[in-house]
JSON list of C-alpha atoms in Angstrom, two decimals:
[
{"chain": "A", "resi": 597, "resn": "UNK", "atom": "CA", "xyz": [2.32, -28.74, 12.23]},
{"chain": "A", "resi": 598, "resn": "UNK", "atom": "CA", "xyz": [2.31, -25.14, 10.83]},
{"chain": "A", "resi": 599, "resn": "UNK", "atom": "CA", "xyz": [4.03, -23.31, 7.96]},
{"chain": "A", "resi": 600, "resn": "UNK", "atom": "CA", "xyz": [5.74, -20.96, 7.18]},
{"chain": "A", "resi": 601, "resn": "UNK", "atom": "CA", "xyz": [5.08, -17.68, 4.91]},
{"chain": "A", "resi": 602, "resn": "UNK", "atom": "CA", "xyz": [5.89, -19.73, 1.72]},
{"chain": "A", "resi": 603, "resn": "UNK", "atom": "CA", "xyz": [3.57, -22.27, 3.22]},
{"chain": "A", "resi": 604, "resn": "UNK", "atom": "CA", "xyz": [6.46, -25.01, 4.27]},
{"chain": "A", "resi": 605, "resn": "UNK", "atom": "CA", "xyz": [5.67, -27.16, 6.74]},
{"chain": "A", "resi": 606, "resn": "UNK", "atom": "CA", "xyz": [7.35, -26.63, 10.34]},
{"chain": "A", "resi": 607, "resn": "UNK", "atom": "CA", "xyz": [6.52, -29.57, 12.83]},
{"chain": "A", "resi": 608, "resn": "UNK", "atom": "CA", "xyz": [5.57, -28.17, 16.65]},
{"chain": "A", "resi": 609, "resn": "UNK", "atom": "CA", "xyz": [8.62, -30.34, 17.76]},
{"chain": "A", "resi": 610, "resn": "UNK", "atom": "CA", "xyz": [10.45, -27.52, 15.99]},
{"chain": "A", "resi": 611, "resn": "UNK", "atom": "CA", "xyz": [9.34, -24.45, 17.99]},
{"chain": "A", "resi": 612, "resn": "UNK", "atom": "CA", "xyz": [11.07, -23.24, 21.14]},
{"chain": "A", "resi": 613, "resn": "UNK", "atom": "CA", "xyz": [9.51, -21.58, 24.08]},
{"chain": "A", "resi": 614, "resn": "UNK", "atom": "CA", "xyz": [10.76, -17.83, 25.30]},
{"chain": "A", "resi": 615, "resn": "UNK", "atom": "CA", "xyz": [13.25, -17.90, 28.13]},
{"chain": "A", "resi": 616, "resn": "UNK", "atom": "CA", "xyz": [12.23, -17.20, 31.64]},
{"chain": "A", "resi": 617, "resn": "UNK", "atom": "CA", "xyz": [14.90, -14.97, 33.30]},
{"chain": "A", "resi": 618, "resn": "UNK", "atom": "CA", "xyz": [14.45, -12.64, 36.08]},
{"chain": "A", "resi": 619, "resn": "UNK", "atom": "CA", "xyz": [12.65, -10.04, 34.05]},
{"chain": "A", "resi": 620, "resn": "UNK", "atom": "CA", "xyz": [10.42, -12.46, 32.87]},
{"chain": "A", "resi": 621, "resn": "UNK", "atom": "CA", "xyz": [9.55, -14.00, 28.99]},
{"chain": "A", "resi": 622, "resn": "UNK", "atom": "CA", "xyz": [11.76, -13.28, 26.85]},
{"chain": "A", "resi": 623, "resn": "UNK", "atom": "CA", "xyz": [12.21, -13.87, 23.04]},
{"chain": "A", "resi": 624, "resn": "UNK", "atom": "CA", "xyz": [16.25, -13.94, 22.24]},
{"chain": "A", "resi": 625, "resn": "UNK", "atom": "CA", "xyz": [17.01, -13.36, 18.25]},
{"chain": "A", "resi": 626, "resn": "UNK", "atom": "CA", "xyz": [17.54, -16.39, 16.50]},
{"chain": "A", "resi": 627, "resn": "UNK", "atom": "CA", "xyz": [17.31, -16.09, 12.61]},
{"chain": "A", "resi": 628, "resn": "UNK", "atom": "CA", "xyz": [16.90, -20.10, 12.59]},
{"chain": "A", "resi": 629, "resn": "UNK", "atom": "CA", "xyz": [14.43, -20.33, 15.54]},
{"chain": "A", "resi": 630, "resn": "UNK", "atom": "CA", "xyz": [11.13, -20.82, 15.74]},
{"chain": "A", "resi": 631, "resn": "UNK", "atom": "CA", "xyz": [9.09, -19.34, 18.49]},
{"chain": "A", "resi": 632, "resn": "UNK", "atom": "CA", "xyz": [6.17, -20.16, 20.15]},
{"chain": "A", "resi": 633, "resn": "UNK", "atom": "CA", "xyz": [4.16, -17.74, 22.58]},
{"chain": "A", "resi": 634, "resn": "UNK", "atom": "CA", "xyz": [1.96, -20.14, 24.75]},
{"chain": "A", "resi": 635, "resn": "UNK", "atom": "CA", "xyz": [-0.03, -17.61, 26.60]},
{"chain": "A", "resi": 636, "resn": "UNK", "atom": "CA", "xyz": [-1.61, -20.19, 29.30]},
{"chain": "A", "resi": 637, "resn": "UNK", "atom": "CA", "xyz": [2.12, -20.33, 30.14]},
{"chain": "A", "resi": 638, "resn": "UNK", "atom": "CA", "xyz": [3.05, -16.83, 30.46]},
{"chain": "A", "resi": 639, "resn": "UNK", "atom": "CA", "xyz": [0.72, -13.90, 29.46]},
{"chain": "A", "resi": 640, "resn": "UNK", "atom": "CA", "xyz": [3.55, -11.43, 28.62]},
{"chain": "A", "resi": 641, "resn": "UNK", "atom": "CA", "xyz": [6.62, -12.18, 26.72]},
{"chain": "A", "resi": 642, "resn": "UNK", "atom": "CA", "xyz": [8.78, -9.44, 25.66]},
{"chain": "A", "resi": 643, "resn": "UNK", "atom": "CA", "xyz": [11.93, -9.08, 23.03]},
{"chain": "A", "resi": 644, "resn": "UNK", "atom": "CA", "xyz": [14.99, -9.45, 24.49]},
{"chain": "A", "resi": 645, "resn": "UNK", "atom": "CA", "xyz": [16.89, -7.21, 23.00]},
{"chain": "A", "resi": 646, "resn": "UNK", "atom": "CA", "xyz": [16.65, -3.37, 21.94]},
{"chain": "A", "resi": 647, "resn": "UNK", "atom": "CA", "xyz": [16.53, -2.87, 17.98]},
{"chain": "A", "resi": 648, "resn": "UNK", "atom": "CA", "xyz": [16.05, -5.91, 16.07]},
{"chain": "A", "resi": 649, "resn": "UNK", "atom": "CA", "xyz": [15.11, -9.39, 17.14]},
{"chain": "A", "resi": 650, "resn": "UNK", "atom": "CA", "xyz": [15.16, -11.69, 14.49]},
{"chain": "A", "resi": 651, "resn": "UNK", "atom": "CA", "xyz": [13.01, -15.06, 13.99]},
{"chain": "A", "resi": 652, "resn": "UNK", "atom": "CA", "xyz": [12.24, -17.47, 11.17]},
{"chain": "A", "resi": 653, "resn": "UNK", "atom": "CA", "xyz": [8.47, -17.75, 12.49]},
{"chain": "A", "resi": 654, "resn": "UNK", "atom": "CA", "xyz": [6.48, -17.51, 15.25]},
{"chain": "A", "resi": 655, "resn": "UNK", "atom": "CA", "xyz": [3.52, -19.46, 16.58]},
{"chain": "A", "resi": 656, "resn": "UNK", "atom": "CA", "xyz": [0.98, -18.00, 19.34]},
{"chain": "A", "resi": 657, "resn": "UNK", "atom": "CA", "xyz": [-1.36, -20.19, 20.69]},
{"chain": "A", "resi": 658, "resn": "UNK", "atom": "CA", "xyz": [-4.02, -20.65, 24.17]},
{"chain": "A", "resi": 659, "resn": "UNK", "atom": "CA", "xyz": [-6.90, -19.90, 25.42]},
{"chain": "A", "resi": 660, "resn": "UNK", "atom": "CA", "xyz": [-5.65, -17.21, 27.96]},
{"chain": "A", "resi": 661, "resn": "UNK", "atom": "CA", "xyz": [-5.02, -13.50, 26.68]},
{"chain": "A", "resi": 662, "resn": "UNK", "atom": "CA", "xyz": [-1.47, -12.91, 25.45]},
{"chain": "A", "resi": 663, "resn": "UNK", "atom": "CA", "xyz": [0.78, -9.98, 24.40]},
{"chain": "A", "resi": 664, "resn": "UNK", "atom": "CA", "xyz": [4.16, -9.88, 22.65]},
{"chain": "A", "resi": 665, "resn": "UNK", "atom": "CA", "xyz": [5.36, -6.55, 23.78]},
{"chain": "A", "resi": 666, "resn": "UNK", "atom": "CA", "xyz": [7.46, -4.27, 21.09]},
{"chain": "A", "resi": 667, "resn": "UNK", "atom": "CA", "xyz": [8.04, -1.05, 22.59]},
{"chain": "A", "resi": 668, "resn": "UNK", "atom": "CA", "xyz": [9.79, 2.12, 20.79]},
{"chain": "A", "resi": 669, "resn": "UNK", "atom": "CA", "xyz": [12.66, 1.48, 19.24]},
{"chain": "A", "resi": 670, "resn": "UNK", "atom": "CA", "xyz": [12.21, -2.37, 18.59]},
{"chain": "A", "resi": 671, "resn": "UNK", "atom": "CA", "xyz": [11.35, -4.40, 15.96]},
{"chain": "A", "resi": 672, "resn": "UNK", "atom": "CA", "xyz": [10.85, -7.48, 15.52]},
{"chain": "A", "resi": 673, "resn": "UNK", "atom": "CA", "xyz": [12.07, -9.29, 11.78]},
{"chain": "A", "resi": 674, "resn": "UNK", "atom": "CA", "xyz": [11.12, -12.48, 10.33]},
{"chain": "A", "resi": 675, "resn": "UNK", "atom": "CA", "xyz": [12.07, -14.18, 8.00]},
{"chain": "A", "resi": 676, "resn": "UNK", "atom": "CA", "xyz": [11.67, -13.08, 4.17]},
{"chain": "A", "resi": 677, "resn": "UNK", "atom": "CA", "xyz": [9.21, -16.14, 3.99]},
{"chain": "A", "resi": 678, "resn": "UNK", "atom": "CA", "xyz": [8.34, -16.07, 7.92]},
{"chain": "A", "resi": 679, "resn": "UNK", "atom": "CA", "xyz": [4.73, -16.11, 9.15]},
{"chain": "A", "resi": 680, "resn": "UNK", "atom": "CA", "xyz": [2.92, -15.54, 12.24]},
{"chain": "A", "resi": 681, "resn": "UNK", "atom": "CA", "xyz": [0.81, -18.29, 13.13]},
{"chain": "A", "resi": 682, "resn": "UNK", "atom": "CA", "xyz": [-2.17, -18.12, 16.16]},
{"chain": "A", "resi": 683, "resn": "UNK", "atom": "CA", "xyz": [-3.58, -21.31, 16.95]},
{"chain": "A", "resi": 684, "resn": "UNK", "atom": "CA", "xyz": [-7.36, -20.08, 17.20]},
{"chain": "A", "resi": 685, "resn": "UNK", "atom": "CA", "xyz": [-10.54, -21.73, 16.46]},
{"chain": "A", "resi": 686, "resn": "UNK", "atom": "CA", "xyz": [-12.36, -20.53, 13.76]},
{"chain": "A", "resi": 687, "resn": "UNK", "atom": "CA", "xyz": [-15.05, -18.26, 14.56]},
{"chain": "A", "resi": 688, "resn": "UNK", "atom": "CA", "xyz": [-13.43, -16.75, 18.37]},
{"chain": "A", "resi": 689, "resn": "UNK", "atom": "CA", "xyz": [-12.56, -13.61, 19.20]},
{"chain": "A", "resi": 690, "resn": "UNK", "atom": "CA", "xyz": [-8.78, -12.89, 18.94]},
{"chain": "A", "resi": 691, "resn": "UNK", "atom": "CA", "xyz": [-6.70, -13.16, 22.36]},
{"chain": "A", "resi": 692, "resn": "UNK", "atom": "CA", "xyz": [-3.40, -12.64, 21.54]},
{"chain": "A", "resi": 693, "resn": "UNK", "atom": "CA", "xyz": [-1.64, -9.64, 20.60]},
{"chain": "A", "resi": 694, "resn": "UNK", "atom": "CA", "xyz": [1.51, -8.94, 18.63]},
{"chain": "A", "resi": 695, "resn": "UNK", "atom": "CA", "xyz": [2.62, -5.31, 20.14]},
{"chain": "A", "resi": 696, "resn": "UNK", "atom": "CA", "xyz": [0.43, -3.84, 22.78]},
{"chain": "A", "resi": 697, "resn": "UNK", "atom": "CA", "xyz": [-2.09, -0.92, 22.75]},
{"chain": "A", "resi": 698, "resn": "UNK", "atom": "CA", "xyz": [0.19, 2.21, 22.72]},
{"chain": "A", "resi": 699, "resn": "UNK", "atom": "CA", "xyz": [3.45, 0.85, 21.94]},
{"chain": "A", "resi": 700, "resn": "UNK", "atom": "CA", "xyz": [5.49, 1.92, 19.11]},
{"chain": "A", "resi": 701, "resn": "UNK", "atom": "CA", "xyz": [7.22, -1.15, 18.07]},
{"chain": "A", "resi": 702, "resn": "UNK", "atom": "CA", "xyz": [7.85, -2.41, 14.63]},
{"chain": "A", "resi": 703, "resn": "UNK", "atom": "CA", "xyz": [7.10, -5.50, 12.70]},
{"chain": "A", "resi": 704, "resn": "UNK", "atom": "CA", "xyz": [9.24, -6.62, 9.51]},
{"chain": "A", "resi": 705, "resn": "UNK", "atom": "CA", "xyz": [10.69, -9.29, 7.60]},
{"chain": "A", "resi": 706, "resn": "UNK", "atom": "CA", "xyz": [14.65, -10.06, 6.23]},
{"chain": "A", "resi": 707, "resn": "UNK", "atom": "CA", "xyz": [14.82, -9.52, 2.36]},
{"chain": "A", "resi": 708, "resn": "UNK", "atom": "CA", "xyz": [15.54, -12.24, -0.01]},
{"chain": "A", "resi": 709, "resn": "UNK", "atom": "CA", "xyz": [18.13, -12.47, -2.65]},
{"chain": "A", "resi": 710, "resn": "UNK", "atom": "CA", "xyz": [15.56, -10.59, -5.20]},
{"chain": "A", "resi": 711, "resn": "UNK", "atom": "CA", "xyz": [15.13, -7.77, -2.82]},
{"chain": "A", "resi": 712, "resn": "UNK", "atom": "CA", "xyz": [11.52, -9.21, -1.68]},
{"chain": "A", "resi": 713, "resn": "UNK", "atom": "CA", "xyz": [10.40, -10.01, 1.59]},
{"chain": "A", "resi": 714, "resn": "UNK", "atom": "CA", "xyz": [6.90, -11.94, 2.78]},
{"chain": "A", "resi": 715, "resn": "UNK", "atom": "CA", "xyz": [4.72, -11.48, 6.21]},
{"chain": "A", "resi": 716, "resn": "UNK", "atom": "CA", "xyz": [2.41, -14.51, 6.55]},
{"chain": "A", "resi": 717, "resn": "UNK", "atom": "CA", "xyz": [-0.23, -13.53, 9.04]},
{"chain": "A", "resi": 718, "resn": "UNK", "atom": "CA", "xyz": [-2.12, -16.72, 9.97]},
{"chain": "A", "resi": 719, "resn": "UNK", "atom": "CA", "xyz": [-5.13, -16.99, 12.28]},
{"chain": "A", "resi": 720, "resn": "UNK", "atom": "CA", "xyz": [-6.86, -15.34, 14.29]},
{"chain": "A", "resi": 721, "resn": "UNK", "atom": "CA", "xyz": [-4.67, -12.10, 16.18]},
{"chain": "A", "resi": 722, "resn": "UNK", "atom": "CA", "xyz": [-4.57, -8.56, 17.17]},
{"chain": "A", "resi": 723, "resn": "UNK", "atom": "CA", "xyz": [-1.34, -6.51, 15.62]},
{"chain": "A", "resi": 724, "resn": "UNK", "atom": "CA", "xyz": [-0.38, -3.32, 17.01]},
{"chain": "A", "resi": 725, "resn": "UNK", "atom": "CA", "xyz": [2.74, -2.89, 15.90]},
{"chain": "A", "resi": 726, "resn": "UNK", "atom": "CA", "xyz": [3.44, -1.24, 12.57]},
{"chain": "A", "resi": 727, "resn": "UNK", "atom": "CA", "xyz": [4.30, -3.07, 9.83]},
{"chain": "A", "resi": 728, "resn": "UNK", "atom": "CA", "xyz": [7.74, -1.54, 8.01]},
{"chain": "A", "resi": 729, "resn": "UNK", "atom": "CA", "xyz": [9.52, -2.08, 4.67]},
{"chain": "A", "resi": 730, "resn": "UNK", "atom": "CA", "xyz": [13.23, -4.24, 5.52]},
{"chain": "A", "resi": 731, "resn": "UNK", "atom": "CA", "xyz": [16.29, -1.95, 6.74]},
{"chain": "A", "resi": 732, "resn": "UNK", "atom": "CA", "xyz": [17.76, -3.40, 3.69]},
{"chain": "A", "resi": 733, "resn": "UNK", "atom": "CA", "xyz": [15.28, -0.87, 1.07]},
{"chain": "A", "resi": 734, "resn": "UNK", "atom": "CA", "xyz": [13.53, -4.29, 0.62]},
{"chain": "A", "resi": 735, "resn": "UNK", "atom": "CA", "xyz": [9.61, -4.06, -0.04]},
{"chain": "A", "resi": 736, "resn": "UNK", "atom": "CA", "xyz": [7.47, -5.89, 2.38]},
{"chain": "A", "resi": 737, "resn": "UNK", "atom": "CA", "xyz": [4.30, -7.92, 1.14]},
{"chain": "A", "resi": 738, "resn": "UNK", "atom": "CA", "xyz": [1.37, -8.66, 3.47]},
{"chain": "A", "resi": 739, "resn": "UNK", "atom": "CA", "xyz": [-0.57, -11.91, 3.01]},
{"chain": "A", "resi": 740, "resn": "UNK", "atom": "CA", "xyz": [-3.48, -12.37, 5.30]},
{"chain": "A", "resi": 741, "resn": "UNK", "atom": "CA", "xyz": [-5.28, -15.66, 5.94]},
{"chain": "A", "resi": 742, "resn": "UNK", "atom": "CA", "xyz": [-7.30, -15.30, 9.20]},
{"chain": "A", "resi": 743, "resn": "UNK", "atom": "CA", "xyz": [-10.69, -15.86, 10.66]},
{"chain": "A", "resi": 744, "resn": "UNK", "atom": "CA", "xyz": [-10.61, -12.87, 12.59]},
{"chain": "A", "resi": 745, "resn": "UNK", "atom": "CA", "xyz": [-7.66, -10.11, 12.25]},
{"chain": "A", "resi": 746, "resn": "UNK", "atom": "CA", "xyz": [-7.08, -6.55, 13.97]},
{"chain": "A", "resi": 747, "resn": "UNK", "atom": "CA", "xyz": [-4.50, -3.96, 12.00]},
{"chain": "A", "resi": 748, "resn": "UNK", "atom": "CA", "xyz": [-4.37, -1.69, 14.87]},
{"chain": "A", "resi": 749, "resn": "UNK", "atom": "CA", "xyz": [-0.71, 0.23, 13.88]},
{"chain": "A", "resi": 750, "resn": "UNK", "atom": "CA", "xyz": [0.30, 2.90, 11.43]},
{"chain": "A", "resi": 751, "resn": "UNK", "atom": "CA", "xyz": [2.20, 0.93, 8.78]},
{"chain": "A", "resi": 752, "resn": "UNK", "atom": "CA", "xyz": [4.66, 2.35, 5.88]},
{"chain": "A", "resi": 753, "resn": "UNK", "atom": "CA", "xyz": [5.47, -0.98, 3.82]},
{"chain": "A", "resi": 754, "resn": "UNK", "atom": "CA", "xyz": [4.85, -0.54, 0.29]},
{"chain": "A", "resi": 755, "resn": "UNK", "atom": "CA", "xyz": [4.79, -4.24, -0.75]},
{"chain": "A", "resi": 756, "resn": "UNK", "atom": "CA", "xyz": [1.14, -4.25, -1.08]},
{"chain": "A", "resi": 757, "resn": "UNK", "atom": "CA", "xyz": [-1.39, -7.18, 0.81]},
{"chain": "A", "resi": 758, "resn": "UNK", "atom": "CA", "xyz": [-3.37, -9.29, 0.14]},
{"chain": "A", "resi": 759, "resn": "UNK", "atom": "CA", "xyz": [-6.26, -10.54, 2.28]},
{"chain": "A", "resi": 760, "resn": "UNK", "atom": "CA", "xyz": [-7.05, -14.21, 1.01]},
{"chain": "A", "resi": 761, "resn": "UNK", "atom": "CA", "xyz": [-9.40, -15.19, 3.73]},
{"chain": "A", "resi": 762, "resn": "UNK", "atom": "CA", "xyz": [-11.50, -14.16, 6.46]},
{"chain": "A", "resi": 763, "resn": "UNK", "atom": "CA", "xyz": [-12.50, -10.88, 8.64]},
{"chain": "A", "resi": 764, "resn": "UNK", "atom": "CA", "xyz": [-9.65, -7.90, 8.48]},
{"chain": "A", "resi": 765, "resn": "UNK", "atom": "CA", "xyz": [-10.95, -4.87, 10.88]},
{"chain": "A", "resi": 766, "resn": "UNK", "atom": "CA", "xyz": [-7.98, -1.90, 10.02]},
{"chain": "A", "resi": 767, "resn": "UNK", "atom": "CA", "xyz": [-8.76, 0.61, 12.83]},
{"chain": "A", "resi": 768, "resn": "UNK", "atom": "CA", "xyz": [-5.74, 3.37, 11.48]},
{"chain": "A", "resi": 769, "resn": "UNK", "atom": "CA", "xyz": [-5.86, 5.28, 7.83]},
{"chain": "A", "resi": 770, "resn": "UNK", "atom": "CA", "xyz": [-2.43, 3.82, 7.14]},
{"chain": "A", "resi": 771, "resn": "UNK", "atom": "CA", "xyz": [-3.13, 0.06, 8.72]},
{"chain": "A", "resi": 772, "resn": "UNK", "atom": "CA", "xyz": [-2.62, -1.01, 5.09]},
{"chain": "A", "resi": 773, "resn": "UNK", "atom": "CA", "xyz": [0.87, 0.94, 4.49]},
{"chain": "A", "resi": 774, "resn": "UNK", "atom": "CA", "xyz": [0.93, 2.58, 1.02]},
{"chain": "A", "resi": 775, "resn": "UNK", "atom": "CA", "xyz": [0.53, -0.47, -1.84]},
{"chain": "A", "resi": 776, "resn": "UNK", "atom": "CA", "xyz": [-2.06, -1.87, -2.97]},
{"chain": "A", "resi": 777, "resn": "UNK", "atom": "CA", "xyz": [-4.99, -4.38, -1.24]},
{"chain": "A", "resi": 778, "resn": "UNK", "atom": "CA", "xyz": [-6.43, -6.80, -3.09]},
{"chain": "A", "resi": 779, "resn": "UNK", "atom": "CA", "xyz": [-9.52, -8.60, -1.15]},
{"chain": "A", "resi": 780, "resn": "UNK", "atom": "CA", "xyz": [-9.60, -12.41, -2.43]},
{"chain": "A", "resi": 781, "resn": "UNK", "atom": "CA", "xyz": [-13.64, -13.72, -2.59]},
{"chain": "A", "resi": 782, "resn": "UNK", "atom": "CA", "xyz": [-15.37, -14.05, 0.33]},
{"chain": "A", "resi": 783, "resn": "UNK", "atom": "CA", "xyz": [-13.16, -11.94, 2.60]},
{"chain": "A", "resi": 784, "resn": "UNK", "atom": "CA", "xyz": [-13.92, -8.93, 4.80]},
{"chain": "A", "resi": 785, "resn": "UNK", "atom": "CA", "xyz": [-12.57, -5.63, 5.16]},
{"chain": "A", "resi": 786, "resn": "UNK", "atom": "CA", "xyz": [-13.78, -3.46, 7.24]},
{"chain": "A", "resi": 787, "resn": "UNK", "atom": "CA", "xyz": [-12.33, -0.09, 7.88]},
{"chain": "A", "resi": 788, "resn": "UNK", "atom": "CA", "xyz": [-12.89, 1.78, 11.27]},
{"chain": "A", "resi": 789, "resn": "UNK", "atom": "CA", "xyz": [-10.24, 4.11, 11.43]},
{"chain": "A", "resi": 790, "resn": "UNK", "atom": "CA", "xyz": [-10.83, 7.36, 13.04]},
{"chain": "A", "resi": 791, "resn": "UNK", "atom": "CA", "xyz": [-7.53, 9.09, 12.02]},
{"chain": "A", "resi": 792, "resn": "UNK", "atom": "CA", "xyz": [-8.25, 10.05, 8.12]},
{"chain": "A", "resi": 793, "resn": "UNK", "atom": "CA", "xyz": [-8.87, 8.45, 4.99]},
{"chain": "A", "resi": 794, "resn": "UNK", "atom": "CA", "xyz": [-7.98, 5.65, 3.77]},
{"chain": "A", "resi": 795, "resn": "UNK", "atom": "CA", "xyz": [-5.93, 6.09, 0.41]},
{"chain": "A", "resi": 796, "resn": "UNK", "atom": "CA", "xyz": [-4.91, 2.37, -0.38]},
{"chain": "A", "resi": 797, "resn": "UNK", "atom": "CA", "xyz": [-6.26, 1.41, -3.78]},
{"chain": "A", "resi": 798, "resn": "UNK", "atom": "CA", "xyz": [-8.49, -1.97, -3.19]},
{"chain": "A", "resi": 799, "resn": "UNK", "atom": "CA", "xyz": [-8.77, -4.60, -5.66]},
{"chain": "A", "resi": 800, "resn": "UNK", "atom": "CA", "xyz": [-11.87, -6.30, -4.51]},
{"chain": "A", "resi": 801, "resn": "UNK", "atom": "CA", "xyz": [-12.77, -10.22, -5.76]},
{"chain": "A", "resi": 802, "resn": "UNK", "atom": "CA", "xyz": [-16.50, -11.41, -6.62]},
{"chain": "A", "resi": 803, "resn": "UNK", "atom": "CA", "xyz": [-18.38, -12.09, -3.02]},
{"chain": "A", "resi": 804, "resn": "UNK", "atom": "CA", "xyz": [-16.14, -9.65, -1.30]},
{"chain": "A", "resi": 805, "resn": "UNK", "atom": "CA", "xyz": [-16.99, -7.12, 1.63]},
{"chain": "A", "resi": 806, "resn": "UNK", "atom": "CA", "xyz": [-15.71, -3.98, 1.98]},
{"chain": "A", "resi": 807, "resn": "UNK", "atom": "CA", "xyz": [-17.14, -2.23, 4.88]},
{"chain": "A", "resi": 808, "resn": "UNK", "atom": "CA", "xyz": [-16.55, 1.47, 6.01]},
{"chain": "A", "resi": 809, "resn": "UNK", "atom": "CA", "xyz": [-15.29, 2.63, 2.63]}
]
């Protein structure tokens, strides 16, 4: 099983695979659902609709490279406790990619009753898209617990993150959005942007890394 971003458990019997139609693998919005990319069964899956596709989680997971495409204009929203999980063993390169190199898509979460929303980023991925605050005004947090993690879009959520685990390469000044980081012990940072500064404030643990600052 895997969980959630409020770390509930949600079986594998629970996850549904994109649909194969005629312009190949597609993810269709489903606040309840729970998708799984599988990318030794398709290599590309894309949103099926234009603007917002909604999910409660999803799960990526095989040995073959995979892409979730989010091009201009879409986003895709998880839940305000959702999570993405990649099934990776510890210590491997990332394979799998949640927006691809160049695309402009958007990555975001529903916002709870408070006003709050949660992104869960689990594993070992690649993340191109940027990360946004909810269309509701509602702050998105980042929570990071990964062996080996790639912030490759400009973000603007102002929830803050926090890195609790792991290797976190941000390769653009605003990878972080504008809130604070706070680096939990033992965890890497490393920033390689090549686009400006990085301005995030970084609240850094005992036994913590921060490279490229």
């Amino acid at each position: 099983a895997s969980n959630d971003g409020s770390g509930n458990i949600v079986p594998y019997s629970s996850y549904t695979l994109p649909s194969l139609t005629s312009a190949g693998a597609v993810l269709q919005s489903d606040v309840t659902s729970n998708a799984l990319l599988n990318s030794d069964r398709e290599s590309t899956v894309k949103l099926a609709e234009s603007g917002f596709t909604d999910l409660y989680t999803l799960r990526l997971k095989g040995q073959a490279l995979g892409e979730l495409k989010i091009g201009e204009g879409n986003t895709l929203r998880l839940s305000s406790d959702g999570a993405i999980w990649a099934d990776q063993q510890y210590g491997q390169p990332a394979n799998l990619s949640v927006g691809g190199v160049g695309e402009q898509g958007s990555l975001t979460a529903q916002s709870d009753s408070l006003g709050r929303a949660k992104i869960a980023l689990i594993g070992g991925m690649d993340v191109h898209a940027g990360i946004v605050n909810g269309p509701e005004g509602g702050e998105v947090r980042v929570a990071i617990f990964s062996n080996q993690l790639g912030l490759y879009g400009a973000s603007t959520y102002s929830g803050g993150t926090l890195v609790q685990s792991g290797r976190v390469r941000a390769f653009d000044a605003r990878s972080f959005g504008g809130g604070e980081v706070i680096v939990e012990r033992d965890a890497v940072v490393s920033l390689e942007s090549s686009n400006g500064a990085v301005l995030n404030d970084f609240v850094l643990a005992n036994s913590t890394t921060l490279e490229g600052s």
